[in-house]
XYZ file of C-alpha atoms in Angstrom:
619
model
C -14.430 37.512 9.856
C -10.922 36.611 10.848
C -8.169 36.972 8.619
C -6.543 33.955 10.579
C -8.379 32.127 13.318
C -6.461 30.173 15.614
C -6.367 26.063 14.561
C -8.283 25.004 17.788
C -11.404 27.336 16.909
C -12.839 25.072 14.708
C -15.261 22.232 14.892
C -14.988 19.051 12.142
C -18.636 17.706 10.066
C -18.222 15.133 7.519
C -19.934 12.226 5.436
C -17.047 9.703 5.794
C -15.403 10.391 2.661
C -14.622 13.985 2.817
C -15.034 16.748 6.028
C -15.044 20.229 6.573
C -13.621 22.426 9.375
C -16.176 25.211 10.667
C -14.554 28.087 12.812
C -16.412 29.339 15.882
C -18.013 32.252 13.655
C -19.585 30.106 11.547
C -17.194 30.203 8.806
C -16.336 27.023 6.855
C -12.729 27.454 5.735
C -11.155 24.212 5.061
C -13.030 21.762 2.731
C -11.414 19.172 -0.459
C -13.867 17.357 -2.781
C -14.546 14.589 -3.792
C -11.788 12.847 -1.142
C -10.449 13.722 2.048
C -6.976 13.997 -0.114
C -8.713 16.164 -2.975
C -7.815 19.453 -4.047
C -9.405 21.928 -1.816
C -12.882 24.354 -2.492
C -12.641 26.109 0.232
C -9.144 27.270 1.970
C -9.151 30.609 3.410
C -7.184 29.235 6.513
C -4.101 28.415 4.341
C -5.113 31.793 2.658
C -7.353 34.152 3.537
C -7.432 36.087 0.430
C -6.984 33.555 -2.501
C -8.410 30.267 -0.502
C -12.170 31.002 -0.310
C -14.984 30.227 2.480
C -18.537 29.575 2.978
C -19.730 31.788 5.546
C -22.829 31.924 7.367
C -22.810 34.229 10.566
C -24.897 37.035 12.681
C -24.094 40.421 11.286
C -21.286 41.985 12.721
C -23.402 44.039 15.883
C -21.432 45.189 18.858
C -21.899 43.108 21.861
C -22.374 39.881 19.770
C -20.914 36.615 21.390
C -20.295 33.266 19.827
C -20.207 29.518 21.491
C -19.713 26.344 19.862
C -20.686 22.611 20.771
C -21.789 19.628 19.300
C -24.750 17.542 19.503
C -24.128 15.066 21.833
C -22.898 11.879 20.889
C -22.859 12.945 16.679
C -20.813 15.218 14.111
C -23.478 17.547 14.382
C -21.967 21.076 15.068
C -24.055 23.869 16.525
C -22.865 27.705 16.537
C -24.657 29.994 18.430
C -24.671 33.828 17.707
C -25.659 35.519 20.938
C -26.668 39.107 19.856
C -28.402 42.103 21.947
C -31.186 41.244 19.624
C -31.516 37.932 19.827
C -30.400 34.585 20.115
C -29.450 32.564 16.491
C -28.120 29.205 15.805
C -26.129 27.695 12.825
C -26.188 23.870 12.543
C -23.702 22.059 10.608
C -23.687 18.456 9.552
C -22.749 16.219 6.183
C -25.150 14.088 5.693
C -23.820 10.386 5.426
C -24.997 8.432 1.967
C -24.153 4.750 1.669
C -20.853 5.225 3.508
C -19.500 1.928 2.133
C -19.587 3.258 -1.699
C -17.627 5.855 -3.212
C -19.954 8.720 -4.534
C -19.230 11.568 -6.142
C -22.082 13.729 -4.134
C -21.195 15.183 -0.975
C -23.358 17.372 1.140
C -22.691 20.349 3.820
C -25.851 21.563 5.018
C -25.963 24.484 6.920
C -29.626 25.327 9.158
C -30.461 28.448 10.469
C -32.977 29.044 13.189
C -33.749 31.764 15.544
C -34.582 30.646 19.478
C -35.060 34.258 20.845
C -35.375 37.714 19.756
C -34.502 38.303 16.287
C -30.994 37.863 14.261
C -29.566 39.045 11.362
C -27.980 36.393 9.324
C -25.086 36.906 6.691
C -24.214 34.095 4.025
C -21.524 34.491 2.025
C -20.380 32.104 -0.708
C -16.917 31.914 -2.341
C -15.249 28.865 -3.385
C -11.891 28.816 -4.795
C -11.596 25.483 -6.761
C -8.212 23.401 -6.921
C -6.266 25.368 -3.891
C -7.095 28.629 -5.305
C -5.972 28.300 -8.337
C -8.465 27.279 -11.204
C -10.759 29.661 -11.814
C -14.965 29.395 -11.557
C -17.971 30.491 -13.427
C -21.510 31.274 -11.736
C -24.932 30.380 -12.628
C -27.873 31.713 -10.889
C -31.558 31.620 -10.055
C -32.595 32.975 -7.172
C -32.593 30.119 -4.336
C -30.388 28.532 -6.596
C -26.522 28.844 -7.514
C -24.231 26.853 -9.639
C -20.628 27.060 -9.385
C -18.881 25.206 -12.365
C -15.497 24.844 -11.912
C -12.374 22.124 -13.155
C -14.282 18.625 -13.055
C -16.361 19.891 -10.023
C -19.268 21.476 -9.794
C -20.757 23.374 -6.596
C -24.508 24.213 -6.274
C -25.628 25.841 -3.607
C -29.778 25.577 -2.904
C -31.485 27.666 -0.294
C -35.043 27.162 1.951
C -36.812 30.046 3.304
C -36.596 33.937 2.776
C -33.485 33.823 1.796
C -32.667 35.138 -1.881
C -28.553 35.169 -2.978
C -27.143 38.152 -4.781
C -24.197 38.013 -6.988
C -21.035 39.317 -5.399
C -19.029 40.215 -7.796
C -17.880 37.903 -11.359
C -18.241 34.471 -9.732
C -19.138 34.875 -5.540
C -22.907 34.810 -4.007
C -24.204 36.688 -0.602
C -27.437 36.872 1.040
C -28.862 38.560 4.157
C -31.881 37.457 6.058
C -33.423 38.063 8.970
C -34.977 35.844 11.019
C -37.457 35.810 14.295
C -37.916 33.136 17.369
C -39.353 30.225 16.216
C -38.207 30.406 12.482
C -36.043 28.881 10.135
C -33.917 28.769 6.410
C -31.175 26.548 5.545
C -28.470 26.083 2.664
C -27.409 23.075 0.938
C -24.049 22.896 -0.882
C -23.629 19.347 -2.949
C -20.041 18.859 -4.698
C -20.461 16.653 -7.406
C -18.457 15.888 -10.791
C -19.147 18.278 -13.061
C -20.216 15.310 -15.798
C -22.868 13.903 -13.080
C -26.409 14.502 -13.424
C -26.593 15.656 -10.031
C -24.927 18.248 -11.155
C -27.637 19.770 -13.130
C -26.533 23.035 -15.216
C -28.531 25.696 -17.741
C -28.769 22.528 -20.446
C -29.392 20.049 -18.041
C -32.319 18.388 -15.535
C -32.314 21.137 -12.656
C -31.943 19.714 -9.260
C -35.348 19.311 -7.113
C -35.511 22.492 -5.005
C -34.715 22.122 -1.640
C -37.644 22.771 1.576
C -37.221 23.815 4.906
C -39.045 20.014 5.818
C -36.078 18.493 3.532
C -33.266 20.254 5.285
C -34.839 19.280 8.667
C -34.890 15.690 7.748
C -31.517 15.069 6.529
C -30.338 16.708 9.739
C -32.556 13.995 11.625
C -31.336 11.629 9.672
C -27.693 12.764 10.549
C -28.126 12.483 14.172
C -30.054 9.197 14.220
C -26.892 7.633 12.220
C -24.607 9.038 14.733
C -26.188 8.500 17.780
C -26.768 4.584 16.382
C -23.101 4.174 16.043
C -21.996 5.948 19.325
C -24.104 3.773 21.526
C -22.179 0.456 19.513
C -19.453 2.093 22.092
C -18.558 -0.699 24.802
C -16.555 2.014 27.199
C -18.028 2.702 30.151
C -14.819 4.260 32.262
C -14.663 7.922 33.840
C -13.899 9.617 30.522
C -16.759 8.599 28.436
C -17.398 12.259 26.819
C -14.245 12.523 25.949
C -13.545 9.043 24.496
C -16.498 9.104 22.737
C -15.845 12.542 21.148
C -12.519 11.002 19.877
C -14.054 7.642 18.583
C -16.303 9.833 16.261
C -13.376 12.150 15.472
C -11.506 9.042 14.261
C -14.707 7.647 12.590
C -15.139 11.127 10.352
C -11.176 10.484 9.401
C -12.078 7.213 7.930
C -12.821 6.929 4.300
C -15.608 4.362 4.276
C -15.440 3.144 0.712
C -12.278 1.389 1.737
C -11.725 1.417 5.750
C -8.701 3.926 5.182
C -8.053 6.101 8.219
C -6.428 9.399 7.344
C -3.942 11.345 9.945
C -5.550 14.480 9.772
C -8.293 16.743 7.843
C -5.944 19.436 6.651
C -2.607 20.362 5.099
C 0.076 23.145 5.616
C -0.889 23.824 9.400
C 2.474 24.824 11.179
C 4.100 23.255 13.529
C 5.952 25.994 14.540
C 3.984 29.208 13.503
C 5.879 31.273 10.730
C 8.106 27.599 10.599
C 8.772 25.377 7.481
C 7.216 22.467 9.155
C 4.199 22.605 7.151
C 2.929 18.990 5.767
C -0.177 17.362 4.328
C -1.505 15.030 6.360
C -4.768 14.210 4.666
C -3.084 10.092 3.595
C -3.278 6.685 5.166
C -0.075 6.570 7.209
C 0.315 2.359 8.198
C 1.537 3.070 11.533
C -1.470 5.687 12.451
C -4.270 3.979 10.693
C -3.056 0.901 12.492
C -3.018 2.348 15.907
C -6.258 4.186 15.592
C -8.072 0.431 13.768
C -6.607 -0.919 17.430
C -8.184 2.232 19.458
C -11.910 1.839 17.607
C -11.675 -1.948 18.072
C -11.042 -1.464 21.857
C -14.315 0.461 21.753
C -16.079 -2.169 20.029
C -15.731 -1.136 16.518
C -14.903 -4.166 14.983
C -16.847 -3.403 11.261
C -14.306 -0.438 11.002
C -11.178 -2.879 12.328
C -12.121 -5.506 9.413
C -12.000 -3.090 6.878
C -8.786 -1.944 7.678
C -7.408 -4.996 7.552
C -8.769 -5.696 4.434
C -7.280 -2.431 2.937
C -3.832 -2.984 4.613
C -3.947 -6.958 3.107
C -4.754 -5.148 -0.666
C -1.310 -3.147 0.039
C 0.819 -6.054 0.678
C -0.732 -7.684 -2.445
C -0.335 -4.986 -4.539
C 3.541 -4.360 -3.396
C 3.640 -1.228 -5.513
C 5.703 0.584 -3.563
C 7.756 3.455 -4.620
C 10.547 2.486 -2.356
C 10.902 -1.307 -3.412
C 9.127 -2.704 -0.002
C 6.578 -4.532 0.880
C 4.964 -1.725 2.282
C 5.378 2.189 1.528
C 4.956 4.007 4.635
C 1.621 6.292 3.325
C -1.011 6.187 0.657
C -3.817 7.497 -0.400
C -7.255 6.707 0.496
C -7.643 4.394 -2.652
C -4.199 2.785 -1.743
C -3.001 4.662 -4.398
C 0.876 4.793 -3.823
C 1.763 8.145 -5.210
C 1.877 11.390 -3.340
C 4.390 13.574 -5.613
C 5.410 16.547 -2.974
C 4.261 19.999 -4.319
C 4.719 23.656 -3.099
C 2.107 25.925 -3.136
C 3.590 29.142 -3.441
C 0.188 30.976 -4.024
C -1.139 30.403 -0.838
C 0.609 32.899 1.524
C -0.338 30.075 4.600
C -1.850 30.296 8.088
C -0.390 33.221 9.483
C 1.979 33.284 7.149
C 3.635 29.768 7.686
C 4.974 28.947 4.359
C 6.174 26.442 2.126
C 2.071 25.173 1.771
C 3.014 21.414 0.309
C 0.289 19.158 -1.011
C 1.709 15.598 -1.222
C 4.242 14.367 1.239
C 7.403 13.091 -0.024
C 8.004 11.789 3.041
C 6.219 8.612 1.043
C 9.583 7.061 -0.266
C 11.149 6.952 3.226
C 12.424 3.781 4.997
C 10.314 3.502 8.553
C 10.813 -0.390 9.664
C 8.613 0.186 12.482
C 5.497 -0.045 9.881
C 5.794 -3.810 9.501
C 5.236 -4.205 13.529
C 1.911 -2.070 12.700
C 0.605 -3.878 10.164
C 1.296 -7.464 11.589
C -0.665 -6.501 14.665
C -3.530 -4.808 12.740
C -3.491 -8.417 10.726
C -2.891 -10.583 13.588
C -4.475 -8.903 16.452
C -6.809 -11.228 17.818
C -9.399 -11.919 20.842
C -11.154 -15.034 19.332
C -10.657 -17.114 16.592
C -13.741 -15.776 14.848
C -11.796 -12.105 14.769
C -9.231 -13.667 12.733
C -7.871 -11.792 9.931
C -8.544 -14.346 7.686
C -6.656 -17.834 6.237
C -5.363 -14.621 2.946
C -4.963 -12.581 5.677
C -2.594 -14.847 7.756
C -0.556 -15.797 3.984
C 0.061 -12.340 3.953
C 1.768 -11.904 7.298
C 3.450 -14.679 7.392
C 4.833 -14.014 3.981
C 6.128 -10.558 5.673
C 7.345 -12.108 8.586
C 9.243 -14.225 5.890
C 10.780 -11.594 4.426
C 11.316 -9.254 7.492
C 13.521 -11.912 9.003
C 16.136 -10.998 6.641
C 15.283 -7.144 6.556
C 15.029 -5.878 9.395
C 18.741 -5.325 10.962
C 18.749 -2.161 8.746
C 18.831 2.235 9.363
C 15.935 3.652 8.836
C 14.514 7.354 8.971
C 12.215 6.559 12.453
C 8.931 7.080 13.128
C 8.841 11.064 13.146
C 10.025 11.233 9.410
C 13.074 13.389 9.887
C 15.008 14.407 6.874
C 18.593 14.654 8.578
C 19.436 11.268 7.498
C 19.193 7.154 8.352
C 19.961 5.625 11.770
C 19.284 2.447 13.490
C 16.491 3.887 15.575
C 15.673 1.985 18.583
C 11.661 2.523 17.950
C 12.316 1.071 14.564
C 13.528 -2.581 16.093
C 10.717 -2.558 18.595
C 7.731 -2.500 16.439
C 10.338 -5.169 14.349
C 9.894 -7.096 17.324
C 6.581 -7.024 17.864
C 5.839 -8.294 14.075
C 7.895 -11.637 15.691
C 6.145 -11.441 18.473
C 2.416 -11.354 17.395
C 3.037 -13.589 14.550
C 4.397 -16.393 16.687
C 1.368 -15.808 19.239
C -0.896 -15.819 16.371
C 0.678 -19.453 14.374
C 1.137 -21.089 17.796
C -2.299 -19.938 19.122
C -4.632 -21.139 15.621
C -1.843 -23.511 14.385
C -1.343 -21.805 11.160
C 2.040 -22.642 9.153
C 4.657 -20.720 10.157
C 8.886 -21.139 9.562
C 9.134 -20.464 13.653
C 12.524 -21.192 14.214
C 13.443 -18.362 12.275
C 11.011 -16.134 13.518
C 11.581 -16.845 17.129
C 15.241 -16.261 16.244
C 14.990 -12.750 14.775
C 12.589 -11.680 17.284
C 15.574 -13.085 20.033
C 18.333 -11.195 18.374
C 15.807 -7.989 18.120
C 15.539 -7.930 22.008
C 19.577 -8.543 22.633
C 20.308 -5.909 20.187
C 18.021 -3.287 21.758
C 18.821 -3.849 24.851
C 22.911 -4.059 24.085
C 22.552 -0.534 21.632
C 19.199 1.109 22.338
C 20.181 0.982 26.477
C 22.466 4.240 27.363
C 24.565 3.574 30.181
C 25.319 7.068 30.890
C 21.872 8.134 30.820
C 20.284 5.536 32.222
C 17.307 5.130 29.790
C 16.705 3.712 26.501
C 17.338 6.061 23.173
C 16.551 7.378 19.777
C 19.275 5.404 17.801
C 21.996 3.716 18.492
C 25.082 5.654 19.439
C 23.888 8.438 20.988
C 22.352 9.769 23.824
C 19.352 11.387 22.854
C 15.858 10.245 24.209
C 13.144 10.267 22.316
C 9.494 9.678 23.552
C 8.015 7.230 21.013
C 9.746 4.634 23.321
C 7.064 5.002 25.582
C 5.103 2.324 23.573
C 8.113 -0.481 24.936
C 5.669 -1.487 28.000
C 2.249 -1.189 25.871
C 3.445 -3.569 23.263
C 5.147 -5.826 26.092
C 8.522 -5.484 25.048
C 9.182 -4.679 28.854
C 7.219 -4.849 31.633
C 6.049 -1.657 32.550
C 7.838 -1.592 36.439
C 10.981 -3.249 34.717
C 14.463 -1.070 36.240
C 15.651 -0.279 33.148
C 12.133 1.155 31.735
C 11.509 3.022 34.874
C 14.961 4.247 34.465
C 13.990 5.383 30.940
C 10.359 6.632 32.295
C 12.158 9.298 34.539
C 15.036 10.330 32.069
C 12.205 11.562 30.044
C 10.475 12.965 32.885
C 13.323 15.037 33.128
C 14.453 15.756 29.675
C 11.015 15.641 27.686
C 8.375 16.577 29.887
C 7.203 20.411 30.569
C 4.063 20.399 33.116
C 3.730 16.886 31.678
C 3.649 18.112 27.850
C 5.721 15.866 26.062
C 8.264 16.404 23.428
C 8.737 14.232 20.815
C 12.867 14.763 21.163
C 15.473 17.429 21.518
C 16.214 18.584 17.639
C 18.709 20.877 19.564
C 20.009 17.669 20.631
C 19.428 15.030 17.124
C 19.276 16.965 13.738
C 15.799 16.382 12.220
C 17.527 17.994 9.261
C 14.425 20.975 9.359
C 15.121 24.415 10.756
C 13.169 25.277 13.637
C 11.437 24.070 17.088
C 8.240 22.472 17.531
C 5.899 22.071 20.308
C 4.676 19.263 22.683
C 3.371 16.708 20.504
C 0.035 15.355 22.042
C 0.284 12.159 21.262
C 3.842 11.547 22.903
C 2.004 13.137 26.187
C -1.034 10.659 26.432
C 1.411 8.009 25.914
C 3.061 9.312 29.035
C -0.096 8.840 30.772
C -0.690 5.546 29.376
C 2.986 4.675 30.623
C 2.665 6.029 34.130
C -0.453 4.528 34.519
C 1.053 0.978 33.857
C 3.809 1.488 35.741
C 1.504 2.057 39.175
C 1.915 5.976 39.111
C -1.585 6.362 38.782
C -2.034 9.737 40.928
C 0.923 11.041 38.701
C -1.130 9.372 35.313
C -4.579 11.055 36.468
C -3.352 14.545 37.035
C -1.657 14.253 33.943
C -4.453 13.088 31.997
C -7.063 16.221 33.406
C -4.263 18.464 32.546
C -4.152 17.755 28.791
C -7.633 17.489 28.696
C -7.391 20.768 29.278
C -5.455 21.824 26.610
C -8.791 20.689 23.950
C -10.365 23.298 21.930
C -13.917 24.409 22.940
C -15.763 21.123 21.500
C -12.633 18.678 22.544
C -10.488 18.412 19.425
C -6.739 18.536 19.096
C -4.367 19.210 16.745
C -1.038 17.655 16.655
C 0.922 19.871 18.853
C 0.694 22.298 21.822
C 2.620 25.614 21.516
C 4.377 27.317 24.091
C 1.688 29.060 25.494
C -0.835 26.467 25.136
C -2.160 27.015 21.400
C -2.745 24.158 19.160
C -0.250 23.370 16.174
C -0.057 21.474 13.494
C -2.744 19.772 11.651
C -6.268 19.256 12.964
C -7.773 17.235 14.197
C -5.169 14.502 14.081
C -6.201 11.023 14.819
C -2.607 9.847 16.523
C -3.827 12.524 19.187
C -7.226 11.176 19.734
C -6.222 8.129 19.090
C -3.692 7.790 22.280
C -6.275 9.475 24.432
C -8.616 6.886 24.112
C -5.658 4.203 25.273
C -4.630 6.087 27.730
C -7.935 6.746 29.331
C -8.516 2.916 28.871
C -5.268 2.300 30.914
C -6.078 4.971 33.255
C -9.278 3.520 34.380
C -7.774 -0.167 34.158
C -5.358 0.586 36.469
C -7.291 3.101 38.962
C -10.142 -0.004 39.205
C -7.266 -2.307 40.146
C -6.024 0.608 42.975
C -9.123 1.221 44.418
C -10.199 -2.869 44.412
C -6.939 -3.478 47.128
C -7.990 -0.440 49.321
């Protein structure tokens, strides 16, 4: 095992209210219970030694090779163990239980099967409850182990010749080996340690789990996936990849209330040995927006409802810590609170410390959330896809307000910590909360104060273009005052603040060319250049470089957009996942997966094919 695999060599399962990452030898090493933004049972890739992991792997034979894939079209992950004796497989999958409830049982189940020869399987067990830090007892019986820890209980249940040992005070292991044609599995349910599920030495024990049992829930697993990939209405040149993306983005969605997270883990570096270490496992308004509009593209309108529906409980609420109408993150359960902690037990992937669970980042002042959340309200394509007569009192009531809010600094989009500015990215998306509001009144006739509306979203558009335009340069820029670019601009032709062959944002499109773009890898910005207040570089952030795809694309550079599209395609890990960043030589950074990234490739491959129909239709 690893002490540290790299962040790409991983695959993602989950049940739509939690997930787990599985690395390429068949180690799972990143999983939180009951919630996405839970306290974590397994962590070994924040720390190898104190995290724990749930292993299941061929013994360690020279010559042994490993490959990873999914099933196609589900969350079904498949790691095969190529030996000199054999040929094994590990399949991985969460089982998916009435994903619009909350429930406090969640499932990894891990088959084993031999298709040639004979392999020898290892299966270790070691979780580490509450990031390491609370401490465990063990039950056991046989095919049967119960890990009791703080409020959370872990039982793991085992089918076929497989019997676990105890390693040491509180760990199990077990070795088995199995020939062609046969099979065992494991089945590890996280429940509340109060639940009945739970079972324990004075209570019901659970039923014992068969070989026919595990086979069906993985059955089960693929027919729910498959079912909801085919609801998929693209039919462009990148459907693999698009559709891998749309169930990434679906497995980062907590069902119970249609809350997209950013990304499945926490503490992943940005810069590797850096302090840019944050948890990203929250409902961000600006992502969860953007990746609501991605699925709905697709044809996921169920998942675009509930959203909205979540997003319109925020503004009711209004229990912000910052005094808005909106805070900039949550939690799943639109809880508002995400207290910042360090982890200083947890030494951190590859030694990338502070480890901080929380984000205070939560308090900040980002404008350009209220331009997200009108457009996941008001975003339309018949009246029937309304948000709702409650939903519309709710924007408009922001619009309301915004119209005498909005002229204000802000800390921007990428959440630096070096201090307010009037960012230009900030007055766009306050623009586009004008703009798609008065499309949406004038379009249904709902009641709207226009005037005023139309009048901020005028004086929005002079003021950007008098202060956000650099002369100098030549381009538009990250605040006011200065002459820093800064690639989150390259949304100005996608939301139709310019048109995407306008002078100036061509002007602005090849400034960044220049400045931003490395073998057409985008930076976010310079920090060289515009204190982020963080010590440090970063790498290409993935997001900013489908965006630059998107934005060639629209502005007719479509041989430029295409070759930059294959090449970050490229730059996915071995089943088409990406983290948030790409290194310097090519590794993934940051957390992983993150939904802004997969989220941008499926508009940019949208665009992409948009605009190369429309090329190849005047030939």
């Amino acid at each position: 095992m690893l002490r540290y695999p790299s962040i790409a060599d991983h695959g993602l399962v989950g049940d739509l209210q939690t997930c787990a990452l599985v690395s390429a030898e068949g180690v799972v090493d990143w999983m939180c219970a009951p919630r996405f933004d839970s306290p974590s049972v397994f962590a070994a890739l924040l720390d190898h030694d104190r995290g724990g992991y749930f292993s299941i792997s061929a013994a360690d034979v020279p010559g042994t090779s490993v490959r990873q894939l999914y099933l196609a079209d589900t969350a079904i992950l498949v790691t095969r163990f190529l030996t000199p004796d054999g040929v094994g497989e590990v399949v991985d999958c969460m089982p998916v239980n009435r994903p619009e409830q909350a429930t406090d049982r969640h499932r990894l189940l891990r088959g084993m099967r031999v298709v040639r020869g004979s392999v020898d399987f290892t299966l270790e067990c070691r979780p580490r409850f509450d990031y390491g830090r609370a401490a465990h007892s063990l039950h056991l019986d046989g095919a049967d182990a119960l890990f009791a820890g703080p409020g959370i209980d872990a039982r793991l249940q085992t089918a076929g010749p497989i019997r676990l040992e105890r390693d040491g005070a509180g760990d199990v292991r077990a070795r088995v080996t199995l020939r062609a044609g046969e099979e065992a599995a494991a089945l590890l349910t996280l429940c509340d340690s109060d639940s009945d599920s739970a079972g324990d030495d004075g209570g019901p024990a659970p039923d014992p789990l068969t070989l026919s049992d595990a086979l069906a829930q993985i059955r089960h697993t693929r027919h729910y996936w498959q079912g909801w990939t085919a609801r998929c209405r693209y039919r462009g040149r990148w459907q693999q990849q698009v559709r891998r993306s749309a169930i990434t983005l679906k497995l980062l969605t907590y069902a119970p209330t249609g809350a997209p997270i950013a990304a499945a883990t926490m503490g992943l570096p940005e810069q590797v040995g850096g302090e840019r270490n944050w948890d990203y496992r929250y409902t961000w308004i600006r992502d969860a927006s953007l990746s609501v509009r991605a699925l709905q593209d697709l044809g996921y309108t169920e998942e675009a409802h509930a959203f909205r529906r979540w997003l319109g409980d925020r503004l009711s609420a209004g229990n912000t810590a910052n005094g808005e109408p909106l805070q900039i993150m949550y939690r799943v359960d639109g809880d508002p609170e995400l207290t910042e902690e360090v982890l200083d037990h947890l030494e951190g992937w590859r030694s990338s410390a502070p480890v901080r669970a929380g984000n205070g980042a939560a308090g900040q002042l980002q404008l350009d959330i209220y331009g997200e959340a009108v457009h996941a309200l008001a975003q339309v394509r018949t009246l029937a896809d309304l948000a709702g007569i409650d939903g519309w009192r709710l924007s408009a009531e922001l619009l309301d307000w915004l119209t005498d809010h909005w002229d204000r600094p802000d800390e921007g989009i990428w959440e630096t910590r070096g201090g307010q500015q009037d960012f230009t990215y900030s007055r766009l998306m306050c623009w586009l909360a004008f703009d798609r509001g008065i499309e949406v009144a004038t379009r249904f006739g709902r009641p709207a104060d226009l005037p005023r509306w139309r009048a901020a979203r005028d004086a929005i558009m002079d003021q950007v273009v008098r202060k956000g335009w650099n002369e100098q340069r030549q381009a538009f820029v990250q605040h006011y005052g200065t002459d820093v670019l800064d690639a989150s601009l390259l949304l100005m032709p996608l939301v139709g603040f310019l048109s995407p062959t306008d002078p100036r944002w061509l002007a602005t499109l090849d400034a960044m060319n220049t400045e931003l773009v490395s073998d057409s890898l985008v930076y976010r910005y310079n920090p060289a250049a515009s204190s982020d207040g963080l010590r440090g570089s970063e790498g290409t952030f993935s997001l900013c470089s489908f965006l630059y795809v998107d934005a060639l694309a629209r502005a007719g550079r479509t041989d430029e957009a295409r070759y930059a599209f294959d090449k970050m395609l490229t730059y996915a890990n071995h089943v088409g996942l990406f983290a948030e960043e790409i290194g310097p030589t090519g590794e993934q950074l940051g957390n992983f997966p993150q939904a802004f990234t997969h989220l941008a490739l499926i508009t940019a491959a949208i665009a992409l094919d948009e605009e190369l129909d429309r090329a190849e239709a005047l030939r």
